PDB file of C-alpha atoms and ligand atoms in Angstrom:
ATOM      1  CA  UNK A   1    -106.428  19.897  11.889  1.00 92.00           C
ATOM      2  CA  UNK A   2    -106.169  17.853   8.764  1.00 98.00           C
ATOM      3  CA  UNK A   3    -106.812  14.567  10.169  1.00 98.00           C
ATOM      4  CA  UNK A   4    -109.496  15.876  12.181  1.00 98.00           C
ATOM      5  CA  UNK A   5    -111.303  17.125   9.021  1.00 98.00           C
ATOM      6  CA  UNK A   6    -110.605  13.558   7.169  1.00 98.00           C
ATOM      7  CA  UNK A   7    -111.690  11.612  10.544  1.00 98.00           C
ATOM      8  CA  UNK A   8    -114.776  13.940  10.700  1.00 96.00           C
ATOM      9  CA  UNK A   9    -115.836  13.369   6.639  1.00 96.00           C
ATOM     10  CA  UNK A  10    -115.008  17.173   6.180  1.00 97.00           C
ATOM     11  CA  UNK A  11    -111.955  15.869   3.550  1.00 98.00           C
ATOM     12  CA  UNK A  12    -113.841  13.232   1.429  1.00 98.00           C
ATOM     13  CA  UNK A  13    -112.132  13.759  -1.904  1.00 98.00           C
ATOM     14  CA  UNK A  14    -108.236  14.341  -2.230  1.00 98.00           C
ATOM     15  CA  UNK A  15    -106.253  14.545  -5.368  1.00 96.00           C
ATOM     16  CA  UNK A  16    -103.359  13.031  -6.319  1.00 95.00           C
ATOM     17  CA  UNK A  17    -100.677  15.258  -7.908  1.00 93.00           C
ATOM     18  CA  UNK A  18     -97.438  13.810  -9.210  1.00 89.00           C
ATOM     19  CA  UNK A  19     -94.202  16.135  -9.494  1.00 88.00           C
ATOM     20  CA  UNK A  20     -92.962  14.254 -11.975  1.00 82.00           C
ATOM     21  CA  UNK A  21     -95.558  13.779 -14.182  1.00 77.00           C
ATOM     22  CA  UNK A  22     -94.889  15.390 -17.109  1.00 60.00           C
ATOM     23  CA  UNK A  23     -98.724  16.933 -17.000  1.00 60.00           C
ATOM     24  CA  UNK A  24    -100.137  17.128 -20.760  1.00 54.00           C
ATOM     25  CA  UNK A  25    -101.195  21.292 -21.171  1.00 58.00           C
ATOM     26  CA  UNK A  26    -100.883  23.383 -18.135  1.00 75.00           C
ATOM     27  CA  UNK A  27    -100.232  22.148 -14.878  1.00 80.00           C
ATOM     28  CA  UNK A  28    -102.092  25.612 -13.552  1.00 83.00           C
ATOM     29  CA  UNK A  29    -105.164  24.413 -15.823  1.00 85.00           C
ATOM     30  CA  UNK A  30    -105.282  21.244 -14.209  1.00 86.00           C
ATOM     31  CA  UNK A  31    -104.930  23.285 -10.726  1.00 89.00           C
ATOM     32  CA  UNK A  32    -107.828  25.046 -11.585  1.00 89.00           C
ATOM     33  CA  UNK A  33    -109.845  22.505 -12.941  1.00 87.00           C
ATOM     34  CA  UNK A  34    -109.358  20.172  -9.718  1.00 90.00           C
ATOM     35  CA  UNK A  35    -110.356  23.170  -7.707  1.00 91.00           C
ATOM     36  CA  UNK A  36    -113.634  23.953  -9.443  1.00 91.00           C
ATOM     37  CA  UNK A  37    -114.837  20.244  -9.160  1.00 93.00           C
ATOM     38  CA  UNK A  38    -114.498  20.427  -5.285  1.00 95.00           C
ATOM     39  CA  UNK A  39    -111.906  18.533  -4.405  1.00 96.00           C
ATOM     40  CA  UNK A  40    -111.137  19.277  -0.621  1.00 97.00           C
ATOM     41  CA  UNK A  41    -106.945  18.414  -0.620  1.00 97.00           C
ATOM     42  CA  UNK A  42    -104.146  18.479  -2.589  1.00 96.00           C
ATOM     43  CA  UNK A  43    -101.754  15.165  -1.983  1.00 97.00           C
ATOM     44  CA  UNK A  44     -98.099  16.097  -3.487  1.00 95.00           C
ATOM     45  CA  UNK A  45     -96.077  12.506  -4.215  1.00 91.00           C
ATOM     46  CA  UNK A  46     -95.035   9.927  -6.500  1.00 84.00           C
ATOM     47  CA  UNK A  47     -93.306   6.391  -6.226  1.00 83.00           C
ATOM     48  CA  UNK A  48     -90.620   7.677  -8.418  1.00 87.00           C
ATOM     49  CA  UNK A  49     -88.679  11.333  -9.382  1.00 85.00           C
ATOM     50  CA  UNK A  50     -89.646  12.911  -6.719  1.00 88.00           C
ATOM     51  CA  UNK A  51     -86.903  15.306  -4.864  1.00 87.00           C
ATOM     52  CA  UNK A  52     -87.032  18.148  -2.789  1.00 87.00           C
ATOM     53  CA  UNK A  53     -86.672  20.399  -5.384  1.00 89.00           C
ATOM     54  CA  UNK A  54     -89.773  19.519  -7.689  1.00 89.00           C
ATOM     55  CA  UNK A  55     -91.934  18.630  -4.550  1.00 92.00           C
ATOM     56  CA  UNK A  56     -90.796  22.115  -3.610  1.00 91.00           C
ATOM     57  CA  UNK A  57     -91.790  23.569  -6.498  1.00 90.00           C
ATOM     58  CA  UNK A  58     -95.418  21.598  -6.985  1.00 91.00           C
ATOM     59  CA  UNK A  59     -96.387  22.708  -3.437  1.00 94.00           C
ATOM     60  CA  UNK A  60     -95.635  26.889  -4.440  1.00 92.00           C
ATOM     61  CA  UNK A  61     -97.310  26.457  -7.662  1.00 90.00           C
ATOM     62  CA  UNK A  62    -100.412  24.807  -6.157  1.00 92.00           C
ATOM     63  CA  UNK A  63    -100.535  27.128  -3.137  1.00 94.00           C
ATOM     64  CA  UNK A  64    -100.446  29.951  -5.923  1.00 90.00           C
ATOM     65  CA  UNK A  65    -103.498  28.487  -7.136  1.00 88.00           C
ATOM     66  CA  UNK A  66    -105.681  27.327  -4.572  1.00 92.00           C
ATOM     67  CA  UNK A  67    -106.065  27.818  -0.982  1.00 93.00           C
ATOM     68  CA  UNK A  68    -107.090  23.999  -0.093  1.00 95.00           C
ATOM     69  CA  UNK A  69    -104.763  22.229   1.821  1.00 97.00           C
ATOM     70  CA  UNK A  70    -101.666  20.519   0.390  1.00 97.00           C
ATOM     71  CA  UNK A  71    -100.465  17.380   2.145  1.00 98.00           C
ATOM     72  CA  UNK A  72     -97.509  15.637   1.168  1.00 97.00           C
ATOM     73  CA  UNK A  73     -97.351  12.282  -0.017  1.00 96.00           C
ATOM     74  CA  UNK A  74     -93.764  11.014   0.000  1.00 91.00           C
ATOM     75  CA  UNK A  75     -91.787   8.194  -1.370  1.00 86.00           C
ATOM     76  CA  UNK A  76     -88.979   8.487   0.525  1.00 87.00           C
ATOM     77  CA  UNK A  77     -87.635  11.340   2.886  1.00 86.00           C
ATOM     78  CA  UNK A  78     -86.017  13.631   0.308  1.00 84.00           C
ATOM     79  CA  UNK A  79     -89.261  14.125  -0.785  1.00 83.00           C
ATOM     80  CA  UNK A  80     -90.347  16.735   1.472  1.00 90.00           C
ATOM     81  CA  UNK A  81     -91.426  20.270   1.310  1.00 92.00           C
ATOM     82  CA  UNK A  82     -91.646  22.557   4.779  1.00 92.00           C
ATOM     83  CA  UNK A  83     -94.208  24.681   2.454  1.00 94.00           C
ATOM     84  CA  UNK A  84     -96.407  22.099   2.684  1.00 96.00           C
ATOM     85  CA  UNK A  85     -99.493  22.342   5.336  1.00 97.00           C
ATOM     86  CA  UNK A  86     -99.337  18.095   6.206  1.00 97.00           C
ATOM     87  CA  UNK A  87     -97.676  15.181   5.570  1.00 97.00           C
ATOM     88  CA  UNK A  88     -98.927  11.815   5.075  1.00 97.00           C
ATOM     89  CA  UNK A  89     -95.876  10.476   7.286  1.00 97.00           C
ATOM     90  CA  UNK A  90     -96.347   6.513   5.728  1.00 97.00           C
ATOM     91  CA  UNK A  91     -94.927   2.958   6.889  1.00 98.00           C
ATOM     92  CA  UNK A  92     -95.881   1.019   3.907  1.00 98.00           C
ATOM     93  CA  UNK A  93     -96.419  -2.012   6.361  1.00 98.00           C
ATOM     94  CA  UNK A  94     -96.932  -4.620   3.467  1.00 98.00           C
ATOM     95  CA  UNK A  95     -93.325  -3.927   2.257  1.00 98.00           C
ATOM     96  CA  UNK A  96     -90.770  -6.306   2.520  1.00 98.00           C
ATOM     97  CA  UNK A  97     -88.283  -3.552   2.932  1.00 98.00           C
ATOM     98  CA  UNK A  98     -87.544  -2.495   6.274  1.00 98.00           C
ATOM     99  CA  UNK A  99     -86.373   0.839   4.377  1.00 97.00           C
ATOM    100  CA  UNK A 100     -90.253   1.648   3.588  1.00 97.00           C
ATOM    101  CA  UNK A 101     -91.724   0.029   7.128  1.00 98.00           C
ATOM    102  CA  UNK A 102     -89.477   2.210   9.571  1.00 97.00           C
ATOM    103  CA  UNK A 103     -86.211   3.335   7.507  1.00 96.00           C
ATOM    104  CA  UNK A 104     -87.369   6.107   5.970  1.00 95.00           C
ATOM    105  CA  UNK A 105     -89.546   7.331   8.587  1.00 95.00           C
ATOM    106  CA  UNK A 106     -86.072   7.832  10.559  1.00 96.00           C
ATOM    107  CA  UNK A 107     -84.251   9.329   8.073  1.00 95.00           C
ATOM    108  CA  UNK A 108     -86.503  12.407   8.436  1.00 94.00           C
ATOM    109  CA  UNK A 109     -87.887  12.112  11.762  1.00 96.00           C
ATOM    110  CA  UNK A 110     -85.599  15.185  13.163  1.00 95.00           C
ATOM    111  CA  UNK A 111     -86.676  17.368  10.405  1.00 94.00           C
ATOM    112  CA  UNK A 112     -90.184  16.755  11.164  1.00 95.00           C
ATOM    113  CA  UNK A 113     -90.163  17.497  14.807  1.00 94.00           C
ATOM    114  CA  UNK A 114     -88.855  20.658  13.833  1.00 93.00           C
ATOM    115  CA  UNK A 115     -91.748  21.989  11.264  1.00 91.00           C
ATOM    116  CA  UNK A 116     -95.201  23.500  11.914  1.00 88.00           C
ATOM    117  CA  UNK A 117     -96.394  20.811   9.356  1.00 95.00           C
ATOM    118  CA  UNK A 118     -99.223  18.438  10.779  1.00 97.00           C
ATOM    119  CA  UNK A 119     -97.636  15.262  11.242  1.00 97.00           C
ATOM    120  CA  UNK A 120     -99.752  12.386  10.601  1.00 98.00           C
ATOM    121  CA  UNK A 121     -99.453   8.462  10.365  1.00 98.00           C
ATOM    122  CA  UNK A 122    -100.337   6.573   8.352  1.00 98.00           C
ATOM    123  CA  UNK A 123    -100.181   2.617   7.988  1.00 98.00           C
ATOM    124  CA  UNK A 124    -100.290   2.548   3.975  1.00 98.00           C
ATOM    125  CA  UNK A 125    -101.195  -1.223   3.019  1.00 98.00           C
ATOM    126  CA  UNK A 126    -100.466  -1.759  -1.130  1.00 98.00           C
ATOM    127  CA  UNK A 127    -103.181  -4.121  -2.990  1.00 98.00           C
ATOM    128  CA  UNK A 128    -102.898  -5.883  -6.208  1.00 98.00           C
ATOM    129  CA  UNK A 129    -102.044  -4.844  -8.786  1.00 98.00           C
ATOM    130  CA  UNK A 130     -99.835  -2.590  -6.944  1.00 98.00           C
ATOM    131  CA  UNK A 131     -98.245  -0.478  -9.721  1.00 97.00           C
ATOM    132  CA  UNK A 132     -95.426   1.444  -9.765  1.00 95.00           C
ATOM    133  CA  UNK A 133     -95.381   1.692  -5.559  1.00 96.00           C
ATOM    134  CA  UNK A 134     -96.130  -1.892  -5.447  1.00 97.00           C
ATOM    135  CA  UNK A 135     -93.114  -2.973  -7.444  1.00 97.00           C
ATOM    136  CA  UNK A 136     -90.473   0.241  -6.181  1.00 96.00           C
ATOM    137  CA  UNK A 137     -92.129  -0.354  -2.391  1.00 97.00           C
ATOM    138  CA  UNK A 138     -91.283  -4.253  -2.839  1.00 98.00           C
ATOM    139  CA  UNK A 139     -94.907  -4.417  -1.368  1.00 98.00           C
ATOM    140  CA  UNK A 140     -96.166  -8.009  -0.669  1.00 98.00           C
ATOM    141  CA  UNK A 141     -99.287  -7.136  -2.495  1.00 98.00           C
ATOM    142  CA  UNK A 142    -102.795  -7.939  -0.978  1.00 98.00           C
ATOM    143  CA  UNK A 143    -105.405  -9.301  -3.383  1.00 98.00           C
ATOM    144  CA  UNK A 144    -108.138  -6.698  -4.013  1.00 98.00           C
ATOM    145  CA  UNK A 145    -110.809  -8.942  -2.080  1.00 98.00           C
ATOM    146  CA  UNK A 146    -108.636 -10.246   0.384  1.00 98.00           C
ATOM    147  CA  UNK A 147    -110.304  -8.623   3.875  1.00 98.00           C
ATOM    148  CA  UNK A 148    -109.039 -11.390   6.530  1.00 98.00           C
ATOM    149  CA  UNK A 149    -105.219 -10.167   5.664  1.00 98.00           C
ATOM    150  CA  UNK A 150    -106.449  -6.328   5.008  1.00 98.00           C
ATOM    151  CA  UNK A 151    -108.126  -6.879   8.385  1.00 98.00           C
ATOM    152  CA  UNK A 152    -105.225  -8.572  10.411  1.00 98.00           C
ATOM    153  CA  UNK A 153    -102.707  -5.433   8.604  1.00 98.00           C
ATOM    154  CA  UNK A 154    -105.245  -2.650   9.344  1.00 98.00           C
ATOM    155  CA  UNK A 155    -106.064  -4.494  13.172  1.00 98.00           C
ATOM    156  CA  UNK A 156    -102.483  -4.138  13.657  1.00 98.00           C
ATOM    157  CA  UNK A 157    -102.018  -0.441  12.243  1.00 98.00           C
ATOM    158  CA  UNK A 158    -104.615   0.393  15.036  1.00 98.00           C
ATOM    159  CA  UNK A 159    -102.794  -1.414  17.555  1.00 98.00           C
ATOM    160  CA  UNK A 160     -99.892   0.177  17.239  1.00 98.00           C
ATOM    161  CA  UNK A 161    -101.087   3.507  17.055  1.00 98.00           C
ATOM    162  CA  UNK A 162    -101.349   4.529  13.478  1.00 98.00           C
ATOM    163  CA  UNK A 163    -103.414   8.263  13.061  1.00 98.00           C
ATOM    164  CA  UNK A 164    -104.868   6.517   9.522  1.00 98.00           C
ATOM    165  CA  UNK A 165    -104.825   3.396   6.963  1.00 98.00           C
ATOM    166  CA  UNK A 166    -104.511   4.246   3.544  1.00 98.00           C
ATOM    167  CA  UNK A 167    -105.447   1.293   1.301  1.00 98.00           C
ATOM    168  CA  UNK A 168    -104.107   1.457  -2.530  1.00 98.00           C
ATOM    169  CA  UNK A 169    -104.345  -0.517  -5.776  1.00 98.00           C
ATOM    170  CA  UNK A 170    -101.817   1.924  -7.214  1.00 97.00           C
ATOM    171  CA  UNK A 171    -102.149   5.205  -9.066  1.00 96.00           C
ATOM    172  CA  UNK A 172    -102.903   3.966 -12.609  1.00 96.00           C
ATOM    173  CA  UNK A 173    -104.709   1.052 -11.882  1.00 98.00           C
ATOM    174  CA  UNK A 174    -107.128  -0.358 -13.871  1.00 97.00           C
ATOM    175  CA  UNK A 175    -109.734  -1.579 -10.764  1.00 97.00           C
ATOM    176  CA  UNK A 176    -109.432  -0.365  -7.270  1.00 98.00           C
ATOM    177  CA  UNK A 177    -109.588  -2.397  -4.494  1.00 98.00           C
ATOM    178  CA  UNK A 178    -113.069  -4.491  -3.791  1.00 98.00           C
ATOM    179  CA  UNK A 179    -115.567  -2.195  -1.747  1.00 98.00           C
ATOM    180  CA  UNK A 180    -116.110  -4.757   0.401  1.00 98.00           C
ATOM    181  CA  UNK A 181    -112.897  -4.774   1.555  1.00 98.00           C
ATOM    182  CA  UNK A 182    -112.972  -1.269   2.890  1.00 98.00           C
ATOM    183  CA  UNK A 183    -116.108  -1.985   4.420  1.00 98.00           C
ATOM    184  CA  UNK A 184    -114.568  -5.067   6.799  1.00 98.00           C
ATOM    185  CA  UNK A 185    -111.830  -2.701   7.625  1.00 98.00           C
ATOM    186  CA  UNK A 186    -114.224  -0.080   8.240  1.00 98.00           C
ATOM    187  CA  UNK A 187    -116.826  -1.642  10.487  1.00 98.00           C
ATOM    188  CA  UNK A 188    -113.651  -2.508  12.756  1.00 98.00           C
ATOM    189  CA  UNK A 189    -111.266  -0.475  13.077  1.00 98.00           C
ATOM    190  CA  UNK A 190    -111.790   3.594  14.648  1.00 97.00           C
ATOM    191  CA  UNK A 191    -108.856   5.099  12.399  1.00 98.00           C
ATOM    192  CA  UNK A 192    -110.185   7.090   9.355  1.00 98.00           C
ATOM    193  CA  UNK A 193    -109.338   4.831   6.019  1.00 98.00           C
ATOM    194  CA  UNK A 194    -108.218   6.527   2.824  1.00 98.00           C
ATOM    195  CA  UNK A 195    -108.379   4.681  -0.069  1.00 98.00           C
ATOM    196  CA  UNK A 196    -106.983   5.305  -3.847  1.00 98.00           C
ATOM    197  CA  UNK A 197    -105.586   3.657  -6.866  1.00 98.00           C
ATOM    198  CA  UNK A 198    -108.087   2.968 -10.040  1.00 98.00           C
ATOM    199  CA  UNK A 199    -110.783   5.302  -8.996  1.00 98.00           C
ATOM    200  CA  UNK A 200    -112.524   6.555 -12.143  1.00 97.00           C
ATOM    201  CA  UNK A 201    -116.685   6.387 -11.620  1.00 97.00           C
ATOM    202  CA  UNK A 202    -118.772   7.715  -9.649  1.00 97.00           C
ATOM    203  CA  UNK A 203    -120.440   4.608  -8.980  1.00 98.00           C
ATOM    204  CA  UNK A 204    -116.755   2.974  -7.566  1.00 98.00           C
ATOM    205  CA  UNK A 205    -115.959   6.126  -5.319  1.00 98.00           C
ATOM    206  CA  UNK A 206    -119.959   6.211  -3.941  1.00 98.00           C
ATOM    207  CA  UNK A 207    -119.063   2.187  -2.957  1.00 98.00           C
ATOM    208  CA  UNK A 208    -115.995   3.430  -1.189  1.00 98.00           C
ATOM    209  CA  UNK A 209    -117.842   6.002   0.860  1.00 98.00           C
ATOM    210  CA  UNK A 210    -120.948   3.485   1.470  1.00 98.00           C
ATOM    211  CA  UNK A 211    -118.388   0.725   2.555  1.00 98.00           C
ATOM    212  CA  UNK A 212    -116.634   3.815   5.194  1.00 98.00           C
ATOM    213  CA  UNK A 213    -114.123   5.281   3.867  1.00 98.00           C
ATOM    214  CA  UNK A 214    -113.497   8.718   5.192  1.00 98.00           C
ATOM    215  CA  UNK A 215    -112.050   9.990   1.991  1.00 98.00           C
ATOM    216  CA  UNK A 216    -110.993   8.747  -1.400  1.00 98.00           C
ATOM    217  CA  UNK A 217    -107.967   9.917  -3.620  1.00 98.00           C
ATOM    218  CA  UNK A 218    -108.027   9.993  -7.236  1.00 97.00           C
ATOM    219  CA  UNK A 219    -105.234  11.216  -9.371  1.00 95.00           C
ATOM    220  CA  UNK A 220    -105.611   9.716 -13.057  1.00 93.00           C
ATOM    221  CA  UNK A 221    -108.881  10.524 -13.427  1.00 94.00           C
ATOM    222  CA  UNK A 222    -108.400  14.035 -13.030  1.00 90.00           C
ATOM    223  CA  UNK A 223    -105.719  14.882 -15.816  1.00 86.00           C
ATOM    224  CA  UNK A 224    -107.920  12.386 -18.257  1.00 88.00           C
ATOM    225  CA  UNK A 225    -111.678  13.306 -18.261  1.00 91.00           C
ATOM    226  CA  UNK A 226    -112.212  16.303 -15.932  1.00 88.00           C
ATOM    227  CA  UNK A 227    -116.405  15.446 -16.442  1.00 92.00           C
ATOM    228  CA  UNK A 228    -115.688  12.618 -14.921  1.00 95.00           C
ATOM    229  CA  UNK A 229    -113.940  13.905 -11.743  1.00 95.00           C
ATOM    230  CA  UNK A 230    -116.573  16.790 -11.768  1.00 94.00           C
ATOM    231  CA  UNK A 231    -119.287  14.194 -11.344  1.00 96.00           C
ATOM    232  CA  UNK A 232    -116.838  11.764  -8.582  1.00 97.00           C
ATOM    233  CA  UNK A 233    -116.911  15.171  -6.412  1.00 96.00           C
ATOM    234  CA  UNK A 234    -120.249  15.797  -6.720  1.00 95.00           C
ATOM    235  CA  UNK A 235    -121.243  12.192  -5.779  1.00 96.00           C
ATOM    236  CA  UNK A 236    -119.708  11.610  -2.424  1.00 95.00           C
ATOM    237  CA  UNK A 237    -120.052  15.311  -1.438  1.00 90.00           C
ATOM    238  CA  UNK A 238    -123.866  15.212  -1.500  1.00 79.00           C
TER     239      UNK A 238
HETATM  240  C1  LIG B   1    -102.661   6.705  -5.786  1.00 61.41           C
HETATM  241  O1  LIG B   1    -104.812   6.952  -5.167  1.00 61.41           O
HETATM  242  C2  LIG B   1    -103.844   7.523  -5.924  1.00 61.41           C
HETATM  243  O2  LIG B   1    -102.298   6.724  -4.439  1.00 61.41           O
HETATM  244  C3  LIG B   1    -104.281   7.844  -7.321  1.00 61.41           C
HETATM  245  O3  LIG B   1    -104.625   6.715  -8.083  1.00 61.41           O
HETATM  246  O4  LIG B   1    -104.172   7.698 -10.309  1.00 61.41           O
HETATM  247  O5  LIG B   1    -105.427   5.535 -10.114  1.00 61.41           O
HETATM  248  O6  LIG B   1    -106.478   7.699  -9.430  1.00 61.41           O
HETATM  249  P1  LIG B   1    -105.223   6.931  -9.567  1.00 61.41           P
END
């Protein structure tokens, strides 16, 4: 079980891959290259250009290349592949847009009855600066030190019943969220935390994993400076 395995600190890195990114080289070499460095998932999803088609297609190319598990990541419920082994199924609860909250989620709740996929939810709470899911989830962003309103969201997510929080500054951003946030969120709530979005050090992704996050998600990093992500691995792995 997926969520087991990132509950349990057996998933601590994930990677980020976009279908539409238009990957610079090889989109196999960059397969390959996350691989080597450890990383223990593949998430599949992007805020924009994503259908079923090219999600389809990412998911078959990466399980062509590596046998760690791919999870999907979606934007919106065309963007979903039954190759996939999970789905990240997300309310982005900061939105305001019912359509990302609980629209969505209906729109392909029949489907996902129906497939073997592991099903999990996830409350997904959008930080500044937000990025490109910020501004297409009309996210009411949370300032990256803000813990009393990442607290009172990720209080609620548990309430309610969410599986997971993820907590993002948005792929591309140039600081992640403030440790210290995770760690309030962390020290309270029992739901594994996820946390991406301007992840680039070492040094930032240990902080994330001292302040409790079960696993951290970096996408930019890896298509930039593969050293880098070979040395991110290596850090919170042990
Ligand atoms: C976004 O966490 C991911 O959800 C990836 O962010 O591209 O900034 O690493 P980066």
């Amino acid at each position: 079980m997926i969520l087991e395995n990132i509950k349990y600190g057996r998933m601590r890195h994930l990677t980020l891959i976009d279908p539409e990114k238009n990957y610079s080289g090889d989109i196999e070499e960059i397969l390959d290259r996350i691989d080597k460095a450890g990383t223990d998932g593949i998430l599949v999803g992007g805020s924009t250009g994503t259908n079923q088609t090219n999600v389809d297609i990412t998911v078959r190319k990466i399980k062509e290349h590596t046998k760690k598990p791919v999870i999907l990541f979606p934007s919106h419920p065309g963007a979903v592949s039954l190759n996939a082994d999970a789905i990240l199924y997300l309310s982005l609860l900061n939105s305001e847009s019912l359509d990302y909250v609980i629209g969505y989620q209906v729109l392909s709740s029949r489907l996902l009855k129906k497939t073997r996929m592991e099903v999990i939810s996830v409350a997904y709470l959008v930080f500044e600066p937000g990025m490109t899911v910020g501004r297409v989830g009309k996210a009411k962003l949370i300032g990256r030190s803000d813990w009393e309103t990442a607290l009172s969201y990720a209080n609620a997510a548990e309430l309610i019943g969410f599986q997971a929080i993820y907590m993002e500054a948005g792929s591309g951003a140039a600081q992640s969220i403030d440790p210290d946030v995770v760690r309030k969120v962390t020290e309270d709530v029992t739901v594994p935390v996820i946390v991406g979005g301007g992840i680039r050090d070492a040094d930032t992704a240990k902080s994330m994993m001292e302040a409790g996050a079960a696993s951290i998600v970096t996408g930019t990093i890896g298509e930039q400076d593969p050293a880098k992500l070979v040395e991110i691995v290596r850090t919170i792995k042990g």
